[in-house]
Amino acid sequence: MSRPRPDRRSLLLAAGAAATAPGLAASAPAVHARRRRPVMVGSANALPGMQEQLPRMMDGLEPLDAAIEVVKVVEADPNDMSVGLGGLPDEDGVVTLDAACMHGPTHNAGSVGAIQGTLHPSEVARLVMERTDHCMLVGEGASRFAREYGHPEVDLLTPQAREVWLRWKEGMSERDDRLQPAKPKKSGQLYRYMGEELTLEQLLTTHRITGTIHCSALSLKGELACCTTTSGLSFKIPGRIGDSPVIGAGLYCDQEAGSAGGTGRGESAILSCASFLCVELMRGGMAPKDAGMTVLRRVTEQAQRGAAWQPELVREDGLPAFNLQLYLLSPGGEVAGVELYGTHAFAVADEDGARHEQLDALHG
């Protein structure tokens, strides 16, 4: 007796299961207990915005409204060099911004990349989501779109950011005609970056700035949304876009599975589809922390493979020479914050208030 031929859907499901990477196979679908409480999770610099928005969330504020209002605090802060106004420019001294938002109940998203002269790219990303049939606008088109919807043109390069950029340019004198000051003066002035206070020398010598802010929010109604916004990698090649506006890399949100976002080396988040993978692992039954750690292990493996052609991706011990932080929120309100290295903080807000907690590090 002949066997019945499988239909097209069965074949596609079988192919998808066979293509799943070892160690990432989906287990039973996650069962997230629905708790009627608002929760927010995000990068450390999201704390001031969370403190402002938590009372409104307790009163029923929509999650997308909350997430965007949280990140707008840093976008408009000229003293914070990680995002928006006062953010560090590209190598030509131009501040370009990236942002994205995603709404769980409708599974819709919008983003802008390399947008210039706009104070709140997070709001423009929402306009892309709600007022167009597109997911992303970039460059001049994104800037023009912002003007059409009433966003005024703003000079985002502050005197502080210009000073840092000029000192960086002077430090490139081996490759150009600029000269460093004979004795650079140390003013003692501190610059705020991702919640830290750094000197000018620390900004220029300790690490490349990859400042970003992320917030995921769960409302009283149990709805999820998220937003990520950034000035991008400091002194980047003009036109570079990182992970923040890439749906699935810098953020991802699914009403049935969870929300996630990241900060740190954007290229590593893009290559691993980090936020999407976090959410899919939660969909398969993983707790947020376990999902985040699984993604960081994949990022580590990818860096080690990539070191064959780009040795600077790894340290002498073979581990990644960069950091990546991930922030996860389940539909049931469980949160996690993980990173490759360090003892950094992330922001959490719930019925116990808004506060910093310590990220869990994969490599100590």
Tab-separated table of C-alpha atoms in Angstrom:
chain	number	residue	atom	x	y	z
A	1	MET	CA	0.000	0.000	0.000
A	2	SER	CA	1.428	3.375	-0.985
A	3	ARG	CA	2.157	5.942	1.703
A	4	PRO	CA	0.329	9.289	1.597
A	5	ARG	CA	2.417	12.098	0.159
A	6	PRO	CA	3.275	14.812	2.713
A	7	ASP	CA	1.806	18.199	1.970
A	8	ARG	CA	3.937	21.312	1.318
A	9	ARG	CA	3.549	22.633	4.875
A	10	SER	CA	4.837	19.366	6.370
A	11	LEU	CA	7.853	19.419	4.089
A	12	LEU	CA	8.671	23.016	5.021
A	13	LEU	CA	8.382	22.272	8.731
A	14	ALA	CA	10.652	19.250	8.364
A	15	ALA	CA	13.232	21.269	6.436
A	16	GLY	CA	13.185	23.985	9.060
A	17	ALA	CA	13.740	21.480	11.849
A	18	ALA	CA	16.650	19.895	9.999
A	19	ALA	CA	18.280	23.279	9.489
A	20	THR	CA	18.175	24.205	13.177
A	21	ALA	CA	21.717	24.562	14.555
A	22	PRO	CA	22.854	21.986	17.151
A	23	GLY	CA	22.110	23.159	20.662
A	24	LEU	CA	19.469	25.628	19.485
A	25	ALA	CA	16.652	23.250	18.664
A	26	ALA	CA	13.340	24.494	19.965
A	27	SER	CA	11.899	22.620	22.919
A	28	ALA	CA	8.267	22.720	23.929
A	29	PRO	CA	6.732	26.152	23.410
A	30	ALA	CA	7.261	28.497	26.329
A	31	VAL	CA	4.460	28.884	28.836
A	32	HIS	CA	4.760	32.337	30.380
A	33	ALA	CA	2.510	33.024	33.342
A	34	ARG	CA	0.779	36.345	32.659
A	35	ARG	CA	1.203	38.723	35.562
A	36	ARG	CA	-0.688	41.981	35.475
A	37	ARG	CA	2.213	44.268	36.284
A	38	PRO	CA	4.271	46.715	34.261
A	39	VAL	CA	7.919	45.843	33.730
A	40	MET	CA	10.751	47.593	31.875
A	41	VAL	CA	14.288	46.411	31.171
A	42	GLY	CA	17.124	48.066	29.292
A	43	SER	CA	20.597	49.532	29.256
A	44	ALA	CA	21.967	51.313	32.323
A	45	ASN	CA	21.406	54.766	30.813
A	46	ALA	CA	17.678	54.025	30.553
A	47	LEU	CA	17.242	54.424	34.313
A	48	PRO	CA	16.326	58.164	34.378
A	49	GLY	CA	13.648	57.631	31.746
A	50	MET	CA	12.304	54.564	33.542
A	51	GLN	CA	12.025	56.542	36.761
A	52	GLU	CA	9.884	59.079	34.908
A	53	GLN	CA	7.676	56.580	33.079
A	54	LEU	CA	7.097	53.890	35.712
A	55	PRO	CA	4.255	55.792	37.456
A	56	ARG	CA	2.577	56.292	34.071
A	57	MET	CA	2.934	52.577	33.303
A	58	MET	CA	1.308	51.797	36.654
A	59	ASP	CA	-1.616	53.898	35.399
A	60	GLY	CA	-1.847	51.954	32.138
A	61	LEU	CA	0.551	53.675	29.725
A	62	GLU	CA	0.961	51.755	26.455
A	63	PRO	CA	4.312	49.909	26.207
A	64	LEU	CA	5.480	51.547	22.974
A	65	ASP	CA	4.745	54.993	24.407
A	66	ALA	CA	6.726	54.063	27.507
A	67	ALA	CA	9.740	52.644	25.656
A	68	ILE	CA	10.025	55.675	23.369
A	69	GLU	CA	9.605	58.173	26.208
A	70	VAL	CA	12.341	56.373	28.159
A	71	VAL	CA	14.914	56.618	25.368
A	72	LYS	CA	13.970	60.217	24.497
A	73	VAL	CA	15.451	61.372	27.816
A	74	VAL	CA	18.946	60.405	26.684
A	75	GLU	CA	18.375	61.431	23.058
A	76	ALA	CA	17.810	65.007	24.269
A	77	ASP	CA	20.588	65.084	26.907
A	78	PRO	CA	23.554	67.121	25.561
A	79	ASN	CA	25.789	65.854	28.368
A	80	ASP	CA	25.417	62.183	27.468
A	81	MET	CA	27.741	61.232	24.612
A	82	SER	CA	26.194	57.840	23.990
A	83	VAL	CA	23.040	58.870	22.140
A	84	GLY	CA	21.476	61.738	20.193
A	85	LEU	CA	22.272	65.367	21.034
A	86	GLY	CA	25.903	65.469	22.105
A	87	GLY	CA	26.630	62.037	20.669
A	88	LEU	CA	30.047	61.464	19.148
A	89	PRO	CA	30.206	62.011	15.364
A	90	ASP	CA	31.580	60.019	12.446
A	91	GLU	CA	35.114	60.571	11.176
A	92	ASP	CA	33.974	63.675	9.266
A	93	GLY	CA	32.536	65.273	12.407
A	94	VAL	CA	28.902	64.626	11.451
A	95	VAL	CA	26.489	63.170	14.004
A	96	THR	CA	24.318	60.496	12.398
A	97	LEU	CA	21.722	58.578	14.370
A	98	ASP	CA	20.016	55.182	14.153
A	99	ALA	CA	16.807	54.101	15.886
A	100	ALA	CA	14.115	51.448	15.749
A	101	CYS	CA	10.953	50.465	17.568
A	102	MET	CA	8.764	47.366	17.524
A	103	HIS	CA	5.226	46.697	18.735
A	104	GLY	CA	4.420	43.228	20.008
A	105	PRO	CA	0.624	43.037	19.554
A	106	THR	CA	0.761	44.031	15.871
A	107	HIS	CA	4.238	42.617	15.178
A	108	ASN	CA	5.026	45.833	13.321
A	109	ALA	CA	8.299	47.771	13.337
A	110	GLY	CA	9.937	50.902	11.986
A	111	SER	CA	13.469	52.219	11.889
A	112	VAL	CA	15.738	54.968	10.600
A	113	GLY	CA	19.445	54.767	9.827
A	114	ALA	CA	22.119	57.436	9.366
A	115	ILE	CA	19.564	60.175	9.957
A	116	GLN	CA	20.975	63.675	10.537
A	117	GLY	CA	19.794	66.779	12.370
A	118	THR	CA	16.895	65.107	14.190
A	119	LEU	CA	16.626	65.273	17.968
A	120	HIS	CA	14.360	62.242	18.397
A	121	PRO	CA	15.030	59.527	15.803
A	122	SER	CA	13.006	57.162	17.995
A	123	GLU	CA	9.870	59.175	17.183
A	124	VAL	CA	10.712	59.138	13.481
A	125	ALA	CA	11.127	55.349	13.628
A	126	ARG	CA	7.605	55.149	15.023
A	127	LEU	CA	6.339	57.332	12.176
A	128	VAL	CA	7.933	54.930	9.685
A	129	MET	CA	6.099	52.081	11.416
A	130	GLU	CA	2.723	53.780	11.662
A	131	ARG	CA	2.579	56.056	8.612
A	132	THR	CA	4.351	54.074	5.880
A	133	ASP	CA	4.366	50.599	4.409
A	134	HIS	CA	8.135	50.395	4.972
A	135	CYS	CA	10.270	49.100	7.832
A	136	MET	CA	13.349	51.309	7.332
A	137	LEU	CA	14.342	54.691	5.918
A	138	VAL	CA	17.975	55.800	5.789
A	139	GLY	CA	20.196	58.793	5.106
A	140	GLU	CA	18.849	61.859	3.358
A	141	GLY	CA	15.477	60.223	2.764
A	142	ALA	CA	15.016	59.590	6.488
A	143	SER	CA	15.995	63.173	7.322
A	144	ARG	CA	13.597	64.577	4.730
A	145	PHE	CA	10.816	62.316	6.030
A	146	ALA	CA	11.396	63.683	9.551
A	147	ARG	CA	11.063	67.280	8.313
A	148	GLU	CA	7.834	66.413	6.493
A	149	TYR	CA	6.330	65.301	9.779
A	150	GLY	CA	7.376	68.404	11.680
A	151	HIS	CA	10.688	67.420	13.241
A	152	PRO	CA	12.871	70.559	13.143
A	153	GLU	CA	16.492	70.405	12.024
A	154	VAL	CA	18.839	70.483	15.025
A	155	ASP	CA	22.621	70.821	15.266
A	156	LEU	CA	23.520	67.697	17.227
A	157	LEU	CA	27.291	68.326	17.510
A	158	THR	CA	27.805	69.974	20.906
A	159	PRO	CA	31.020	71.809	21.891
A	160	GLN	CA	31.981	68.875	24.139
A	161	ALA	CA	31.544	66.321	21.367
A	162	ARG	CA	33.428	68.573	18.943
A	163	GLU	CA	36.341	68.773	21.391
A	164	VAL	CA	36.534	64.991	21.662
A	165	TRP	CA	36.334	64.607	17.877
A	166	LEU	CA	39.093	67.184	17.282
A	167	ARG	CA	41.377	65.492	19.796
A	168	TRP	CA	40.731	62.198	18.020
A	169	LYS	CA	41.571	63.825	14.664
A	170	GLU	CA	44.802	65.224	16.096
A	171	GLY	CA	45.677	61.744	17.338
A	172	MET	CA	45.527	60.506	13.730
A	173	SER	CA	48.565	62.649	12.805
A	174	GLU	CA	50.583	59.639	11.679
A	175	ARG	CA	48.174	59.352	8.757
A	176	ASP	CA	47.309	62.987	8.063
A	177	ASP	CA	48.694	66.505	8.411
A	178	ARG	CA	47.264	67.365	11.809
A	179	LEU	CA	49.545	67.937	14.779
A	180	GLN	CA	48.799	67.116	18.376
A	181	PRO	CA	49.199	69.891	20.960
A	182	ALA	CA	52.698	69.804	22.458
A	183	LYS	CA	51.207	69.433	25.921
A	184	PRO	CA	47.529	68.631	25.793
A	185	LYS	CA	45.955	70.297	28.777
A	186	LYS	CA	44.079	68.148	31.213
A	187	SER	CA	41.068	70.148	32.274
A	188	GLY	CA	39.751	67.503	34.637
A	189	GLN	CA	36.397	67.733	32.891
A	190	LEU	CA	34.395	64.528	32.917
A	191	TYR	CA	32.241	63.281	30.053
A	192	ARG	CA	29.180	61.117	30.634
A	193	TYR	CA	28.928	57.946	28.593
A	194	MET	CA	26.495	55.059	29.244
A	195	GLY	CA	26.127	56.149	32.875
A	196	GLU	CA	29.884	56.417	33.480
A	197	GLU	CA	31.962	59.544	34.083
A	198	LEU	CA	35.123	59.429	31.931
A	199	THR	CA	37.973	61.841	31.291
A	200	LEU	CA	38.800	62.932	27.752
A	201	GLU	CA	41.865	60.677	27.793
A	202	GLN	CA	39.736	57.693	28.833
A	203	LEU	CA	37.253	58.386	26.074
A	204	LEU	CA	39.999	58.362	23.466
A	205	THR	CA	42.250	55.596	24.733
A	206	THR	CA	40.176	53.095	26.709
A	207	HIS	CA	37.703	51.945	24.079
A	208	ARG	CA	35.764	52.876	20.970
A	209	ILE	CA	32.476	54.397	21.981
A	210	THR	CA	29.485	52.248	21.016
A	211	GLY	CA	26.855	54.194	22.934
A	212	THR	CA	23.262	53.050	22.661
A	213	ILE	CA	20.105	52.984	24.772
A	214	HIS	CA	17.517	50.201	24.745
A	215	CYS	CA	14.212	49.765	26.557
A	216	SER	CA	11.740	46.882	26.429
A	217	ALA	CA	8.395	47.365	28.159
A	218	LEU	CA	5.527	45.141	29.319
A	219	SER	CA	2.266	46.943	30.070
A	220	LEU	CA	-0.472	46.293	32.617
A	221	LYS	CA	-2.463	44.690	29.790
A	222	GLY	CA	0.400	42.289	29.108
A	223	GLU	CA	1.440	43.941	25.837
A	224	LEU	CA	5.094	44.173	24.783
A	225	ALA	CA	7.069	46.795	22.860
A	226	CYS	CA	10.653	47.997	22.599
A	227	CYS	CA	12.868	50.791	21.289
A	228	THR	CA	16.593	51.208	20.630
A	229	THR	CA	18.368	54.419	19.630
A	230	THR	CA	22.024	55.367	19.178
A	231	SER	CA	24.647	57.726	17.819
A	232	GLY	CA	26.501	54.663	16.601
A	233	LEU	CA	30.178	53.816	16.732
A	234	SER	CA	32.306	56.870	17.435
A	235	PHE	CA	34.342	58.199	14.485
A	236	LYS	CA	32.823	55.578	12.195
A	237	ILE	CA	33.158	55.582	8.414
A	238	PRO	CA	30.404	57.877	7.076
A	239	GLY	CA	27.405	55.799	6.071
A	240	ARG	CA	28.009	53.035	8.611
A	241	ILE	CA	24.836	51.670	10.192
A	242	GLY	CA	25.050	49.428	13.233
A	243	ASP	CA	22.621	46.951	14.719
A	244	SER	CA	20.241	49.422	16.391
A	245	PRO	CA	17.980	50.062	13.363
A	246	VAL	CA	18.180	46.465	12.112
A	247	ILE	CA	15.078	44.562	13.186
A	248	GLY	CA	16.215	41.278	14.710
A	249	ALA	CA	19.706	42.540	15.531
A	250	GLY	CA	19.480	45.621	17.750
A	251	LEU	CA	15.974	44.743	18.937
A	252	TYR	CA	13.132	42.312	18.398
A	253	CYS	CA	9.725	41.856	19.942
A	254	ASP	CA	7.081	39.146	19.646
A	255	GLN	CA	3.941	39.288	21.756
A	256	GLU	CA	3.901	35.529	22.337
A	257	ALA	CA	7.617	35.041	23.020
A	258	GLY	CA	9.235	38.153	24.504
A	259	SER	CA	11.325	41.203	23.757
A	260	ALA	CA	15.085	41.774	23.552
A	261	GLY	CA	17.636	44.402	22.618
A	262	GLY	CA	21.347	44.993	22.793
A	263	THR	CA	24.188	47.453	23.183
A	264	GLY	CA	27.870	47.080	22.407
A	265	ARG	CA	29.529	45.934	19.182
A	266	GLY	CA	26.771	46.247	16.620
A	267	GLU	CA	28.422	44.085	13.992
A	268	SER	CA	28.391	41.099	16.355
A	269	ALA	CA	24.677	41.572	17.010
A	270	ILE	CA	23.972	41.785	13.278
A	271	LEU	CA	25.980	38.677	12.398
A	272	SER	CA	24.272	36.632	15.134
A	273	CYS	CA	20.772	38.117	14.703
A	274	ALA	CA	21.136	38.494	18.461
A	275	SER	CA	17.795	39.970	19.502
A	276	PHE	CA	15.734	37.747	17.212
A	277	LEU	CA	17.565	34.686	18.466
A	278	CYS	CA	17.019	35.695	22.113
A	279	VAL	CA	13.272	35.912	21.504
A	280	GLU	CA	13.102	32.663	19.546
A	281	LEU	CA	14.948	30.809	22.307
A	282	MET	CA	12.438	32.173	24.822
A	283	ARG	CA	9.684	31.000	22.494
A	284	GLY	CA	11.200	27.518	22.685
A	285	GLY	CA	10.996	27.497	26.477
A	286	MET	CA	14.290	29.022	27.656
A	287	ALA	CA	14.352	31.448	30.550
A	288	PRO	CA	15.567	34.932	29.542
A	289	LYS	CA	18.995	34.532	31.171
A	290	ASP	CA	19.612	31.144	29.544
A	291	ALA	CA	18.544	32.512	26.165
A	292	GLY	CA	20.894	35.488	26.464
A	293	MET	CA	23.847	33.329	27.486
A	294	THR	CA	23.206	30.953	24.588
A	295	VAL	CA	23.360	33.865	22.153
A	296	LEU	CA	26.583	35.172	23.719
A	297	ARG	CA	28.169	31.746	23.282
A	298	ARG	CA	27.251	31.890	19.605
A	299	VAL	CA	28.751	35.407	19.352
A	300	THR	CA	31.968	34.082	20.929
A	301	GLU	CA	32.156	31.211	18.435
A	302	GLN	CA	31.541	33.537	15.495
A	303	ALA	CA	34.296	35.905	16.635
A	304	GLN	CA	36.733	33.012	16.915
A	305	ARG	CA	35.925	31.860	13.382
A	306	GLY	CA	36.143	35.413	12.069
A	307	ALA	CA	39.591	35.860	13.601
A	308	ALA	CA	41.038	33.799	10.740
A	309	TRP	CA	40.727	36.880	8.506
A	310	GLN	CA	40.309	39.611	11.180
A	311	PRO	CA	42.699	38.735	14.056
A	312	GLU	CA	41.745	41.819	16.070
A	313	LEU	CA	38.328	40.263	16.778
A	314	VAL	CA	39.823	38.154	19.567
A	315	ARG	CA	42.205	38.682	22.463
A	316	GLU	CA	45.332	36.661	23.126
A	317	ASP	CA	43.268	34.131	25.074
A	318	GLY	CA	41.026	33.578	22.051
A	319	LEU	CA	37.942	35.272	23.509
A	320	PRO	CA	36.189	38.226	21.820
A	321	ALA	CA	38.059	41.534	21.957
A	322	PHE	CA	34.775	43.437	22.285
A	323	ASN	CA	31.729	43.471	24.510
A	324	LEU	CA	28.041	42.921	23.846
A	325	GLN	CA	25.173	43.385	26.296
A	326	LEU	CA	21.709	41.860	25.866
A	327	TYR	CA	18.507	42.773	27.701
A	328	LEU	CA	15.612	40.304	27.717
A	329	LEU	CA	11.983	40.426	28.849
A	330	SER	CA	9.512	37.533	28.753
A	331	PRO	CA	5.748	37.924	28.268
A	332	GLY	CA	5.388	36.908	31.911
A	333	GLY	CA	7.583	39.754	33.115
A	334	GLU	CA	10.816	37.846	33.788
A	335	VAL	CA	13.901	39.921	32.967
A	336	ALA	CA	17.593	39.276	32.379
A	337	GLY	CA	20.685	41.252	31.457
A	338	VAL	CA	23.799	39.488	30.169
A	339	GLU	CA	27.149	40.521	28.683
A	340	LEU	CA	30.349	38.969	27.418
A	341	TYR	CA	32.559	40.547	30.102
A	342	GLY	CA	32.540	42.907	33.032
A	343	THR	CA	30.564	43.997	36.039
A	344	HIS	CA	28.319	46.524	34.356
A	345	ALA	CA	24.773	47.441	35.286
A	346	PHE	CA	21.464	47.383	33.479
A	347	ALA	CA	18.174	49.080	34.302
A	348	VAL	CA	15.009	47.397	35.561
A	349	ALA	CA	11.664	48.893	36.580
A	350	ASP	CA	8.697	47.089	38.124
A	351	GLU	CA	6.468	47.265	41.205
A	352	ASP	CA	9.638	47.413	43.332
A	353	GLY	CA	10.724	50.627	41.603
A	354	ALA	CA	13.332	51.592	39.004
A	355	ARG	CA	16.869	50.500	39.774
A	356	HIS	CA	20.179	49.216	38.488
A	357	GLU	CA	21.033	45.519	38.663
A	358	GLN	CA	24.256	43.793	37.653
A	359	LEU	CA	24.585	42.099	34.291
A	360	ASP	CA	25.547	38.424	34.278
A	361	ALA	CA	28.830	37.939	32.399
A	362	LEU	CA	29.483	34.887	30.230
A	363	HIS	CA	33.267	35.091	30.491
A	364	GLY	CA	33.604	36.661	33.933
